[in-house]
XYZ file of C-alpha atoms in Angstrom:
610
model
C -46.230 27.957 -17.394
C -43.309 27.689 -14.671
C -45.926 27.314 -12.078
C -47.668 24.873 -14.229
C -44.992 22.710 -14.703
C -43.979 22.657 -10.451
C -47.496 21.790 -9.890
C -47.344 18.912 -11.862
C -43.633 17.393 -10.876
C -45.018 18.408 -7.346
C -48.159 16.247 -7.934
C -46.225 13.548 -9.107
C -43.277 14.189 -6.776
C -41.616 10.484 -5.979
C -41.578 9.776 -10.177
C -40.231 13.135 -10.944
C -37.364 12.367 -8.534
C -37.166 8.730 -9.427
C -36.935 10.151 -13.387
C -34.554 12.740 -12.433
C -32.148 10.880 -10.476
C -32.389 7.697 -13.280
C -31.390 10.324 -15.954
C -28.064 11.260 -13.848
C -27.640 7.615 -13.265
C -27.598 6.710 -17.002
C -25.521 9.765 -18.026
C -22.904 9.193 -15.913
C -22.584 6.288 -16.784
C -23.028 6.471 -20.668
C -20.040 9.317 -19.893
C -17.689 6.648 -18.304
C -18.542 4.161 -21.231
C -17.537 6.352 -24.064
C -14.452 6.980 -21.781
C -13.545 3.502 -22.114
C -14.243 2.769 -25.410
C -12.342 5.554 -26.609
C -9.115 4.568 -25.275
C -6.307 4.007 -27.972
C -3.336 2.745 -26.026
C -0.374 4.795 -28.356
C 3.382 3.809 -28.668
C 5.505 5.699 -26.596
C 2.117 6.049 -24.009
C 3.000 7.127 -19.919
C 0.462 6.193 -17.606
C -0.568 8.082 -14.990
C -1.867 6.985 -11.371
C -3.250 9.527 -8.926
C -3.570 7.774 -5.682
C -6.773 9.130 -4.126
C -6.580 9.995 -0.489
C -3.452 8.194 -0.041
C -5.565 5.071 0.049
C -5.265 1.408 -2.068
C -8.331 0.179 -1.591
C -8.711 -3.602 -1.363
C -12.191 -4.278 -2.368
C -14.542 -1.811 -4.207
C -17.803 -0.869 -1.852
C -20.677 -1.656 -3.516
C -23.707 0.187 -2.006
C -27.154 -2.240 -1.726
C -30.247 -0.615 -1.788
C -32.230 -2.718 -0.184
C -31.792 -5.443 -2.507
C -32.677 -3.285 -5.914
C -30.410 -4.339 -8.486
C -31.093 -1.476 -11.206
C -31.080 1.288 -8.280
C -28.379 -0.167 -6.880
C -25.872 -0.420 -10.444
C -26.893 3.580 -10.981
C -25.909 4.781 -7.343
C -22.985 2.993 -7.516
C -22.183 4.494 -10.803
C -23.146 7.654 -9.409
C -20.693 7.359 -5.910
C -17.238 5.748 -6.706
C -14.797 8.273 -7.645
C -13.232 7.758 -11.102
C -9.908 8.075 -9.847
C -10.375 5.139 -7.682
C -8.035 2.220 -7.790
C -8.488 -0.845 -6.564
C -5.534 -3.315 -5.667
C -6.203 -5.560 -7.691
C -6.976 -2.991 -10.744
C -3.772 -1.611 -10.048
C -1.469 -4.718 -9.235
C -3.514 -6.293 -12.969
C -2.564 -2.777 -14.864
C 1.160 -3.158 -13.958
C 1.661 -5.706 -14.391
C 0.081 -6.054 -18.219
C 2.187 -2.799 -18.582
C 5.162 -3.929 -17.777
C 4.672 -6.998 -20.894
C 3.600 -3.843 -23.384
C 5.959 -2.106 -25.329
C 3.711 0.915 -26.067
C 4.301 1.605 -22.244
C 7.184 3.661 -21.471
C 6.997 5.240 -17.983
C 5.054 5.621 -15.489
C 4.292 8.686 -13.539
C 2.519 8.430 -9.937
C 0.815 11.251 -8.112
C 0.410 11.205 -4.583
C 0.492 15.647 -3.480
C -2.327 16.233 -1.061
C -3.899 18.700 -3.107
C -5.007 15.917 -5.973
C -8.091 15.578 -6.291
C -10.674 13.277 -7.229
C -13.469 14.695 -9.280
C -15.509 14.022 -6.428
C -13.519 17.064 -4.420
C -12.117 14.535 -1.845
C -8.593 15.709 -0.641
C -6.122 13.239 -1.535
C -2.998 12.313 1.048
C -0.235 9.946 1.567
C -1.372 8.598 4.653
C -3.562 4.823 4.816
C -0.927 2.236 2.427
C -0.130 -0.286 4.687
C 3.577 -1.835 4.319
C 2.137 -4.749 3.055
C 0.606 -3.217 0.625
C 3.312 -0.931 -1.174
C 5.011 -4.644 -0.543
C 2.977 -5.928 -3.072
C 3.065 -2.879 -5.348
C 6.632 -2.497 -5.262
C 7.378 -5.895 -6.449
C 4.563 -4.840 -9.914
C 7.042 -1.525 -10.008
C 10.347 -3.248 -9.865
C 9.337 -6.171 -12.292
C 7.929 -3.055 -14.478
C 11.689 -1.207 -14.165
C 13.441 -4.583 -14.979
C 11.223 -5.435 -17.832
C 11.243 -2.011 -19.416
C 14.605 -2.188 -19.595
C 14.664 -5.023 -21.489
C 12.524 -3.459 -23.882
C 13.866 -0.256 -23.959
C 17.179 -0.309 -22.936
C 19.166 1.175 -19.934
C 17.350 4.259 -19.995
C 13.764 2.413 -19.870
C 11.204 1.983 -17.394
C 11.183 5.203 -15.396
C 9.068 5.151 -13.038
C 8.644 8.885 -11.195
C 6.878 9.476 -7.570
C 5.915 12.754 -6.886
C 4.380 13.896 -3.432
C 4.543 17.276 -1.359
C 5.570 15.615 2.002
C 5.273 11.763 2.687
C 3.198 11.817 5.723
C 3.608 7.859 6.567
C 7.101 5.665 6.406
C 5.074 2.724 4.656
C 4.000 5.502 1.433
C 7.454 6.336 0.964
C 8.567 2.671 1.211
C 6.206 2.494 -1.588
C 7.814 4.899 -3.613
C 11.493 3.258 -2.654
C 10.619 1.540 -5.432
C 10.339 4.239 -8.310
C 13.631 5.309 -10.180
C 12.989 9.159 -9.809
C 11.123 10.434 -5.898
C 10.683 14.006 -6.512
C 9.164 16.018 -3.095
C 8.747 19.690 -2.309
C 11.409 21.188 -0.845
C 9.451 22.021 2.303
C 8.448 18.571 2.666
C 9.566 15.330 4.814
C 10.682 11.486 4.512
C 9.401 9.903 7.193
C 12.143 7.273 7.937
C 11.720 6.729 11.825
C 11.758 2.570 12.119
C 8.826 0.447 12.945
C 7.023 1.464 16.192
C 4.078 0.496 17.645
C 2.614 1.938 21.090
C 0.393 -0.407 23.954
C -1.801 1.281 26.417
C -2.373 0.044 29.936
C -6.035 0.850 31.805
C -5.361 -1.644 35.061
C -4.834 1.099 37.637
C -7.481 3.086 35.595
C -9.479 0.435 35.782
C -8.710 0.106 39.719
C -8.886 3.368 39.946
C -12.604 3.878 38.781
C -13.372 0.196 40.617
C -14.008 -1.891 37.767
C -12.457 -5.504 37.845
C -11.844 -7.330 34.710
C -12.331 -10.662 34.628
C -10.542 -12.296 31.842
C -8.941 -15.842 30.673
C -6.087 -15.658 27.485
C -4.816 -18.478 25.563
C -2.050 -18.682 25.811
C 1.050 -16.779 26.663
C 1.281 -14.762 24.256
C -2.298 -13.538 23.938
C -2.078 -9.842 24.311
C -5.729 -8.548 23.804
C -6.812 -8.925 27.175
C -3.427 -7.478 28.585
C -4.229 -3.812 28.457
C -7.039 -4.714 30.726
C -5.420 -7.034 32.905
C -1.627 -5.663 33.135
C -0.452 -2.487 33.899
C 2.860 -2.993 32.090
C 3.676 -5.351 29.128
C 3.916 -8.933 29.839
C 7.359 -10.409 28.917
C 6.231 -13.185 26.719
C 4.040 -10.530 24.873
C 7.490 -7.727 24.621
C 9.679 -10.909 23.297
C 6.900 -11.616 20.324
C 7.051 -8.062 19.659
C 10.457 -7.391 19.310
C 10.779 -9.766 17.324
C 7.891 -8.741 14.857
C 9.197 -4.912 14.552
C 12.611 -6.361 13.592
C 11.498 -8.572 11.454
C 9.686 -5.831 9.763
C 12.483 -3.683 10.251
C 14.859 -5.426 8.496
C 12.787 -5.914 5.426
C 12.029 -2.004 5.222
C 15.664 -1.913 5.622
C 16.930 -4.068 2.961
C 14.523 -2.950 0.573
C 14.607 0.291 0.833
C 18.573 0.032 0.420
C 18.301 -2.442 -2.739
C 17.013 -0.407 -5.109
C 19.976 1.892 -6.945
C 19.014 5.526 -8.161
C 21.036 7.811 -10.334
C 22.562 10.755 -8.112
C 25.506 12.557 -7.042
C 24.908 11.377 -3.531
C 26.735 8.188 -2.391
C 25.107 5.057 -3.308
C 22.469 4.158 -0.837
C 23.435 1.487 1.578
C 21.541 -0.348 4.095
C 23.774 1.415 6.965
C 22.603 4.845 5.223
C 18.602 4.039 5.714
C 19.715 2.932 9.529
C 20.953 6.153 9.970
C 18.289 7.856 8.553
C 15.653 5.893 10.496
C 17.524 7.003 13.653
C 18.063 10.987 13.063
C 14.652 10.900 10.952
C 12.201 11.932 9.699
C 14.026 14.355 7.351
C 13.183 17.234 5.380
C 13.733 16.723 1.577
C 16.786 18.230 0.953
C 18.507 16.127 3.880
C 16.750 13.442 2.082
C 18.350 14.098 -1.540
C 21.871 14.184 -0.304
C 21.554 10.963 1.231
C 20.050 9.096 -2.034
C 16.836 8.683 -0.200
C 14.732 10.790 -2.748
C 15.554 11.913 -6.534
C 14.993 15.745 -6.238
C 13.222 18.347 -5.037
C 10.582 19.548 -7.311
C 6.954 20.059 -7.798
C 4.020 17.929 -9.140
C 3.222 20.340 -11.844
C 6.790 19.426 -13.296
C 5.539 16.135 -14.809
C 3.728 17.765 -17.831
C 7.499 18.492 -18.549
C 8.970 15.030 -17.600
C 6.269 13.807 -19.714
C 6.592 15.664 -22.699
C 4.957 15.022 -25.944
C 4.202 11.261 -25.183
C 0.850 10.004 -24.560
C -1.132 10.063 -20.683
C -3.342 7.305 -20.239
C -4.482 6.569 -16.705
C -4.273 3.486 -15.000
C -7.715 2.493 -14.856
C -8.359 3.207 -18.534
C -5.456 1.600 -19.187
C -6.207 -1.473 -17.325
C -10.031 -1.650 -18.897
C -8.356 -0.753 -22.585
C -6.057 -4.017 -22.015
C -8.344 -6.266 -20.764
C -10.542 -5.763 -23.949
C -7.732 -6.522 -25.731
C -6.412 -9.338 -23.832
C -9.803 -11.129 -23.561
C -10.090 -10.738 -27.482
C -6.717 -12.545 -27.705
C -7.094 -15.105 -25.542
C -9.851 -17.057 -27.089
C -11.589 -19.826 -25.073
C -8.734 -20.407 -23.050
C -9.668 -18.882 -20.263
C -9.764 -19.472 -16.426
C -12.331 -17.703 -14.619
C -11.385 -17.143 -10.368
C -13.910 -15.756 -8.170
C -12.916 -13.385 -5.794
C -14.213 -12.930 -2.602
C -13.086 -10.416 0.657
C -13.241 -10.567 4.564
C -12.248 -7.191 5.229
C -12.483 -5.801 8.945
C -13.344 -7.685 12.109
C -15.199 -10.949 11.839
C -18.800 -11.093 13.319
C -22.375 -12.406 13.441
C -24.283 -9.064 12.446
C -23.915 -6.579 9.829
C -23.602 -6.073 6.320
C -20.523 -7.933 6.277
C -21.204 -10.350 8.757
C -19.860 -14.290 9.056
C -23.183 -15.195 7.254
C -22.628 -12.844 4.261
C -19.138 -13.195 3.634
C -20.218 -17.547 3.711
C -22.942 -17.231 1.493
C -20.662 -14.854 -0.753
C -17.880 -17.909 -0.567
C -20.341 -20.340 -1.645
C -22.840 -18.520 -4.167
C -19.214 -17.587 -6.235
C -18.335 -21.425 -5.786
C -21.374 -22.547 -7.285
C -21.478 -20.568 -10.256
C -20.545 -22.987 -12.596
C -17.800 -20.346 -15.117
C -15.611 -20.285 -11.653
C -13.043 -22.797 -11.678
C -11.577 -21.711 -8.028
C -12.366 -19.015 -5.193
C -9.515 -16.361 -3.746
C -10.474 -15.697 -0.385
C -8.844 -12.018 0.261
C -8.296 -11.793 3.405
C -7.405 -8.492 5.506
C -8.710 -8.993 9.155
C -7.398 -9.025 12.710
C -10.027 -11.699 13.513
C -13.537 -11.165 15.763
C -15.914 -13.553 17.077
C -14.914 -17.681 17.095
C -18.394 -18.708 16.361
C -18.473 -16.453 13.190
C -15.036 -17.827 12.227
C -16.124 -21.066 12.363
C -19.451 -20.130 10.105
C -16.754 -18.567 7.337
C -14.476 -22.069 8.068
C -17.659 -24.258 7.218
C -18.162 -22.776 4.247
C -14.373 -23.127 3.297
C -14.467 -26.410 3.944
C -18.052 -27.259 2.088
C -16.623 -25.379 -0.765
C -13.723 -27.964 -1.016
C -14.940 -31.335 -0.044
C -18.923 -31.067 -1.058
C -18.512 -28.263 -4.379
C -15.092 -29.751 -5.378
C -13.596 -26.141 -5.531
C -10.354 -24.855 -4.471
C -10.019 -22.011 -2.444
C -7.077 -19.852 -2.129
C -6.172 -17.879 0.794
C -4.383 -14.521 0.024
C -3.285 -12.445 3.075
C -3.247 -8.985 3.009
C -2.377 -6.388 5.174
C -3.297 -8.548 8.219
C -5.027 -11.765 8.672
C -5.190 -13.014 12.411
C -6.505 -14.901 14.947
C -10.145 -15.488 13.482
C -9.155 -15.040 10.290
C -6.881 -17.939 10.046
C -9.601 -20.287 11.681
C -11.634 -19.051 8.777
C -8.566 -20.048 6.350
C -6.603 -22.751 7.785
C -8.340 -25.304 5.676
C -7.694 -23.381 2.308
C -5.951 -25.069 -0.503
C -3.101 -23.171 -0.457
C -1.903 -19.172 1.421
C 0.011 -16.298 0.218
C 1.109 -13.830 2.062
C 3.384 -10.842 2.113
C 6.411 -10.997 3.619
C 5.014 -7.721 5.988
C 1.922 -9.698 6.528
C 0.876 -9.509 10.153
C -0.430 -12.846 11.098
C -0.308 -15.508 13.568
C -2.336 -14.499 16.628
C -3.621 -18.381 17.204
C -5.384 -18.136 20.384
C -8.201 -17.276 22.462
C -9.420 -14.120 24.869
C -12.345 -13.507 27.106
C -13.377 -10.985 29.016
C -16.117 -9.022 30.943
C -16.475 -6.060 33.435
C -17.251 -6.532 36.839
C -18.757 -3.680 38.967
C -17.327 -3.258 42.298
C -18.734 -1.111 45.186
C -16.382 1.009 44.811
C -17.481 2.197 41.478
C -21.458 1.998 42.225
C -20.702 4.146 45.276
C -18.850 6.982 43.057
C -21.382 7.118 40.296
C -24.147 6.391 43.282
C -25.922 3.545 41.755
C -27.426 0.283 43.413
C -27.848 -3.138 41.663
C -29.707 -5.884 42.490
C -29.808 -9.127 40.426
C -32.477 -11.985 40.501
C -31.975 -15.187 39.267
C -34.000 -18.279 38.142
C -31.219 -20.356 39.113
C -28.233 -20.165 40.812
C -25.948 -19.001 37.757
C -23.455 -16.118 37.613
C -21.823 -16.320 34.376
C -23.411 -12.774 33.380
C -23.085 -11.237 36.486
C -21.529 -7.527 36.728
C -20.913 -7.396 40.408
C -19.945 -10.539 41.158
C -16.615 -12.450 39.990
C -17.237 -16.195 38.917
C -15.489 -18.547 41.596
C -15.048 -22.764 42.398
C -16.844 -24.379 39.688
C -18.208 -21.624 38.166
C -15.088 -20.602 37.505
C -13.495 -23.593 36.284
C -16.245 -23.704 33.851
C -15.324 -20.395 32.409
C -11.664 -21.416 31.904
C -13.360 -24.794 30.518
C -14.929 -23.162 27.366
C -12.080 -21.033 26.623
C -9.811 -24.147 26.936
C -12.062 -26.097 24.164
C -12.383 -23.279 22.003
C -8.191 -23.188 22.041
C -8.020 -27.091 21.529
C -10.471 -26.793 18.731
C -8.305 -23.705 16.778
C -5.403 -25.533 16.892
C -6.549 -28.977 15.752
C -8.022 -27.245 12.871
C -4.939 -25.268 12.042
C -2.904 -28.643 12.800
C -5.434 -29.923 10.004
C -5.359 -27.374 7.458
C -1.977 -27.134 8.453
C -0.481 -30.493 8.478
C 1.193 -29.983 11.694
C 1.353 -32.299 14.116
C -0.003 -31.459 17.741
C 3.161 -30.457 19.056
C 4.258 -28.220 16.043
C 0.874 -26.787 16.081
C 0.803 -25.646 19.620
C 4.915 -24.440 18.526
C 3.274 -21.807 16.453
C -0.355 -21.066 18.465
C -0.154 -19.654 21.877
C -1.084 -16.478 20.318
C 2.228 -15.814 18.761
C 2.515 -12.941 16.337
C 4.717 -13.682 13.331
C 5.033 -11.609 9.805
C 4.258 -13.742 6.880
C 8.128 -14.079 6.329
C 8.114 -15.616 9.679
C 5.398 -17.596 9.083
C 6.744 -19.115 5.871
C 9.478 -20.400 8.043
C 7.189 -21.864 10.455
C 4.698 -23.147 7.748
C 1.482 -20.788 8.588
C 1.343 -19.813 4.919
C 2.704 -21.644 1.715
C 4.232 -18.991 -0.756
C 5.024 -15.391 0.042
C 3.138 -13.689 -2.979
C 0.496 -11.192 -3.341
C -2.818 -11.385 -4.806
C -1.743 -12.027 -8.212
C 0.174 -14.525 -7.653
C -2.800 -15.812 -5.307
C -5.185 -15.720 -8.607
C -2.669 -17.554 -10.413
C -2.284 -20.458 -8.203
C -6.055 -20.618 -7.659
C -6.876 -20.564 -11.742
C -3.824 -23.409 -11.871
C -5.365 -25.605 -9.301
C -9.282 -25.021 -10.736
C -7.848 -26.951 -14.167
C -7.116 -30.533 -14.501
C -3.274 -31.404 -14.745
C -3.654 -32.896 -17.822
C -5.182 -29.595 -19.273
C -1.525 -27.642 -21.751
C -2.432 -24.634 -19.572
C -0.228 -22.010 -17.712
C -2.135 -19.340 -15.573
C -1.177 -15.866 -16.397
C -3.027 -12.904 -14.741
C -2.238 -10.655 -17.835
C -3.296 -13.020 -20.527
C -5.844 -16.011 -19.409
C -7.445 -15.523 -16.231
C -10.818 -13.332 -15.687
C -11.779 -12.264 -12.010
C -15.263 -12.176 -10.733
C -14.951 -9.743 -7.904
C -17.450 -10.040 -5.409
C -17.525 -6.585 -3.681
C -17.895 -6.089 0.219
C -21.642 -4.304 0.524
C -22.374 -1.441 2.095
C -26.011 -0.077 3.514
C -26.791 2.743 1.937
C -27.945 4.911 4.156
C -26.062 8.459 3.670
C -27.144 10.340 0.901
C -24.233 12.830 1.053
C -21.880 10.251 -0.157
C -23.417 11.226 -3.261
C -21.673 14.562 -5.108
C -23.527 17.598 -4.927
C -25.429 18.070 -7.855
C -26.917 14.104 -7.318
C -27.681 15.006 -3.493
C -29.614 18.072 -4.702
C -31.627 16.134 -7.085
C -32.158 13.146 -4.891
C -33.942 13.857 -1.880
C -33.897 11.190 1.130
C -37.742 10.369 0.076
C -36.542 8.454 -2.696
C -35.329 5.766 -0.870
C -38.763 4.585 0.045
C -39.249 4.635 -3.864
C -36.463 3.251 -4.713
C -36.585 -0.057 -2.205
C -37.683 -2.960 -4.033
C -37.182 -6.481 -3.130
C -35.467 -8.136 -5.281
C -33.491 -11.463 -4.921
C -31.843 -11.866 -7.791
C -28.136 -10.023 -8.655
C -26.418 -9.134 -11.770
C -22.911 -10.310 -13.389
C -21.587 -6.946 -15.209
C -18.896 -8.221 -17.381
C -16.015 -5.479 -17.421
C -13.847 -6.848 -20.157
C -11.179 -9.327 -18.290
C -12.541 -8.023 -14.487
C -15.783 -9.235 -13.261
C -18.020 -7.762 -10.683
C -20.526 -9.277 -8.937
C -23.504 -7.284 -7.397
C-alpha cells in the first residue's frame, strides 16, 4: 500500500508538492490567526519585546514569486519570523501602550541566546542611533505617562541583555528605568568614531589612475581614491558631525535619572566613561550607567503574577480595538520605503520604488503618502525617476507626500525628497551630502605590464570618454567636468525649490556637506525633528481639508497601508526546515504564475500592501 501510495504522489509529483506545501501555508497561518484573535489584553498586563537579532527592521520583506499573489501571501506567511518587529509596529505598540491603563511595564529582551522560533540567533548588534532615537522618545513618553497613571512607582520599563555589543543598543536602553546585564558582560561607551581608508598609493602602487571630478569641497566619496590622507574641508565636516552626535549621546544618555546607590549620573560621568570605556558591568553599575547585574531568566520573577502579552499581539489586539472605536473617522496614509542605495535595476530599483509612490497615491482610501526614507543615495538619473514621481504625486494626483528620514537619507535621496511636502528627521539623522562624484579606472602600463596584458581599442570616432588606458584631456576633458557641473546646478536648484532657499543659501548648505538632522533643522534641510509617527501624523493632517474638526492621532484615527520593499525569491532555505523539506526547488516552476493584479490584506489598523 506504501509503495502504492509513492507511486502515485510520484506520478503526480509537482501537485503533491504544490498540495503539500499549500497545506503548511494555510496552517501556519490559520495558527497565527487564532493567535491573534485570542488575545485578551488584561489589567495589570506587561508586555514583552524580544528584539530578534539585535535588528529593528524598517520595512517588512515581502518575498514575490514571480508575480503570484496566493503563492506569494503563503511563503510569506511561511518565512517571517513571529518575533519580528517592525519600526513602525513597534514605535505604533508604544505608543498605544503608553495611553492604556491595563499596561503596566514593559520588559525588553535583547541576550544573544533569544531566539526566534525560526532558530535565528538573536544579538545586540544592527540599531542604528537614530533608531533607538526614535524608540527612546516611545519609552520615555511611556515612563512619563505611566506615571501619571500609576503613580511614582509606574511605568517600569526593564532592559535585559548579556553584553551590549554596540554603543547605539545600549543608548537604546539609556532609556529604560531598570538595565540589568550579566556580570561578565560590557557597556560599550567609547564615543562616536568613524574610520576612512585611503587606496591612492595602492592604487599607484598597482598602476591604476583614477580619474575623478567631486562637487564640491566637501564631497568625500571619491577621496579614498583620489587622496592618500583626508582632505581638510572633508576632516572639518566630520568633526563636526561626530560632535554633534556626540553631544546628543551625551546629553541623553545623562538625562534620564535611575534609582541607585551610585551617584546620580551626570553628563561629565558618561564623558568619562566614553573615554576609559567600554566597561564591564559591574564598573558600569557603580557609575549609574546600568541598573544591576542579573540574568534574563530573572524577569519571570520581576514579572510576577501579571499578565505577558507580546508586542506584536499587543499591537494587532489594539488596533482591533482602536479601529472599532474610531468609527468613520479615519485617515488612511500610505506608506512607502527607499531602503538601500538608489538605482536603475533590481527589485528595488528607481522604477519600482516610483511606481510604488504612485500606485499608493492613486488608490483613492489614501489621503497622503510617507515616503520612508533610509538611503545614502546611488545613481542621479534614478533619483531624479523617484523625484518625478514625487513631484507628479503632488501637482498632477493632488497628494501630499511626507518625507521621514531614517537612519540616513543622503545625497540621492534628498534629490528624490526635496520636493516633499514636509521632512522629519531624527536629530542623529545623517543627511546632507548635496553634491556630485564621478569616477572611472584608468589602466596604465604599468599595471598591464605586471599582470602581462595588452589592450588595444578601436573607435568609430574619435571619442575617449570610456577609455581605460587613456585619461580624457583639452576638450574632452572639459566636457567631463561639464556634465558633472550641470548635474550639481540641477541638485541644488531643486533643493533651492523644494527647499525655498535662495541660490546662495542653497549652495550654503550643498557642496556635499554632511550635517545630522539637528544640524539640518538649523540650516532648514528638514522641517520638524520627529520620527515616523510623527511623520504619519503630519501626512494624515495635511491629506484632510482644514475645515474638516479632525486631529491626527497615530493611536486612535489613522490606518497605514504599508507597502513592503520586495524581495526575489530565489533561496529556498530561507524557509524553516520542515517547509524546505517539503518544498523542493521544482516547485517554483509550478508555482510561477503571472499575475498582475495585488492584494490589500487588511490587518486591523496596519495595512499591507502586496
Amino acid at each position: 500500500m506504501f509503495r502504492r501510495a509513492a507511486s502515485v504522489a510520484w506520478k503526480y509529483k509537482k501537485t503533491t508538492v504544490f498540495a503539500v506545501g499549500l497545506t503548511y501555508g494555510g496552517y501556519r497561518i490559520n495558527k497565527a490567526l487564532k493567535g491573534q484573535a485570542m488575545v485578551n489584553i488584561k489589567p495589570q498586563t506587561v508586555l514583552t519585546w524580544r528584539i530578534v537579532n539585535g535588528l529593528i527592521v524598517e520595512s517588512p520583506t515581502f518575498y514575490d514569486v514571480g508575480g503570484s499573489r496566493i503563492v506569494s501571501e503563503i511563503l510569506n506567511k511561511m518565512v517571517r519570523d513571529p518575533d519580528e518587529v517592525t519600526m513602525l509596529e513597534a514605535l505604533m505598540s508604544l505608543e498605544m501602550a503608553a495611553k492604556d491603563p491595563r499596561v503596566e511595564a514593559i520588559a525588553i529582551d535583547l541576550t544573544t541566546n533569544s531566539k526566534s522560533s525560526s532558530g535565528k540567533a538573536g544579538g545586540s548588534a544592527g540599531v542604528s542611533m537614530a533608531q533607538a532615537q526614535e524608540l527612546r522618545t516611545a519609552l520615555l513618553s511611556f515612563r512619563e505617562q505611566k506615571k501619571q497613571q500609576h503613580g511614582p512607582d509606574g511605568g517600569r520599563v526593564y532592559f535585559y541583555v548579556d553584553s551590549f555589543d554596540s554603543q547605539a543598543t545600549y543608548y537604546l536602553a539609556s532609556a529604560c528605568s531598570d538595565i540589568i546585564v550579566q556580570p561578565t558582560g560590557y557597556v560599550p561607551l567609547t564615543g562616536v568614531t568613524t574610520q576612512h581608508f585611503f587606496a591612492r598609493r595602492f592604487l599607484d602602487m598597482i598602476g591604476v589612475k583614477p580619474v575623478a571630478e567631486s562637487r564640491k569641497d566637501f564631497k568625500s566619496v571619491m577621496s579614498m581614491f583620489t587622496e592618500s590622507t583626508m582632505p581638510e574641508k572633508q576632516r572639518e565636516n566630520i568633526t563636526r558631525l561626530l560632535a554633534s552626535l556626540n553631544d546628543m549621546l551625551v546629553a541623553d544618555i545623562a538625562s534620564v535619572k535611575r534609582e541607585g546607590a551610585a551617584p546620580p549620573l551626570t553628563e561629565e560621568i558618561v564623558r568619562a566613561a566614553m573615554v576609559e570605556g567600554p566597561l564591564l558591568a559591574p564598573d558600569a553599575v557603580n557609575r549609574n550607567l546600568i541598573s544591576r547585574c542579573g540574568y534574563a531568566l530573572d524577569v519571570d520573577s520581576v514579572i510576577g503574577p501579571r499578565s505577558k502579552c507580546g508586542i506584536s499581539l499587543y499591537g494587532l489586539a489594539r488596533g482591533i480595538e482602536t479601529f472599532k472605536a474610531s468609527g468613520e473617522d479615519n485617515t488612511t496614509v500610505g506608506l512607502v520605503f527607499l531602503i538601500g542605495t538608489i538605482g536603475r535595476t533590481g527589485t528595488n530599483s528607481a522604477r519600482s520604488v516610483a511606481e510604488s509612490l504612485i500606485k499608493t497615491a492613486m488608490d483613492p482610501s489614501v489621503s497622503a503618502v510617507v515616503f520612508r526614507i533610509d538611503s545614502g543615495g546611488g545613481d542621479a538619473i534614478a533619483s531624479d525617476t523617484i523625484a518625478c514621481a514625487v513631484d507628479h504625486i503632488q501637482n498632477t494626483i493632488g497628494k501630499p507626500v511626507v518625507a521621514s528620514y531614517g537612519t540616513v537619507a543622503a545625497s540621492g535621496a534628498i534629490f528624490a525628497s526635496a520636493m516633499c511636502r514636509k521632512i522629519f528627521a531624527d536629530p542623529a539623522t545623517i543627511t546632507g551630502s548635496i553634491g556630485v562624484a564621478s569616477a572611472r579606472p584608468i589602466f596604465t602600463k604599468k599595471l598591464l605590464d605586471y599582470v602581462g596584458l595588452d589592450i588595444e581599442e578601436l573607435r568609430s570616432v574619435d571619442n575617449r570618454s570610456r577609455s581605460l588606458i587613456e585619461e580624457p584631456s583639452g576638450a574632452e576633458l572639459q566636457r567631463y567636468k561639464k556634465r558633472v557641473d550641470a548635474i550639481y546646478d540641477d541638485f541644488v536648484s531643486r533643493v533651492a525649490k523644494g527647499r525655498k532657499y535662495t541660490a546662495e543659501e542653497a549652495e550654503a548648505v550643498a557642496q556635499g556637506q554632511v550635517f545630522t538632522g539637528a544640524q539640518a533643522k538649523e540650516n532648514g534641510l528638514v522641517d520638524e525633528l520627529g520620527g515616523l509617527t510623527r511623520a504619519i501624523e503630519a501626512a494624515a493632517q495635511l491629506g484632510r481639508s482644514p475645515s474638516d474638526n479632525y486631529k491626527a492621532d497615530i493611536t486612535e484615527n489613522i490606518c497605514v497601508k504599508v507597502i513592503p520593499m520586495k524581495t526575489q525569491f530565489n533561496a529556498w532555505q530561507q524557509l524553516n526546515p520542515t517547509a524546505s523539506q517539503m518544498l523542493q526547488a521544482e516547485v517554483e516552476h509550478i508555482l510561477l504564475e503571472d499575475n498582475p493584479h495585488g492584494v490589500d490584506a487588511k490587518l486591523d489598523n496596519i495595512y499591507f500592501k502586496r
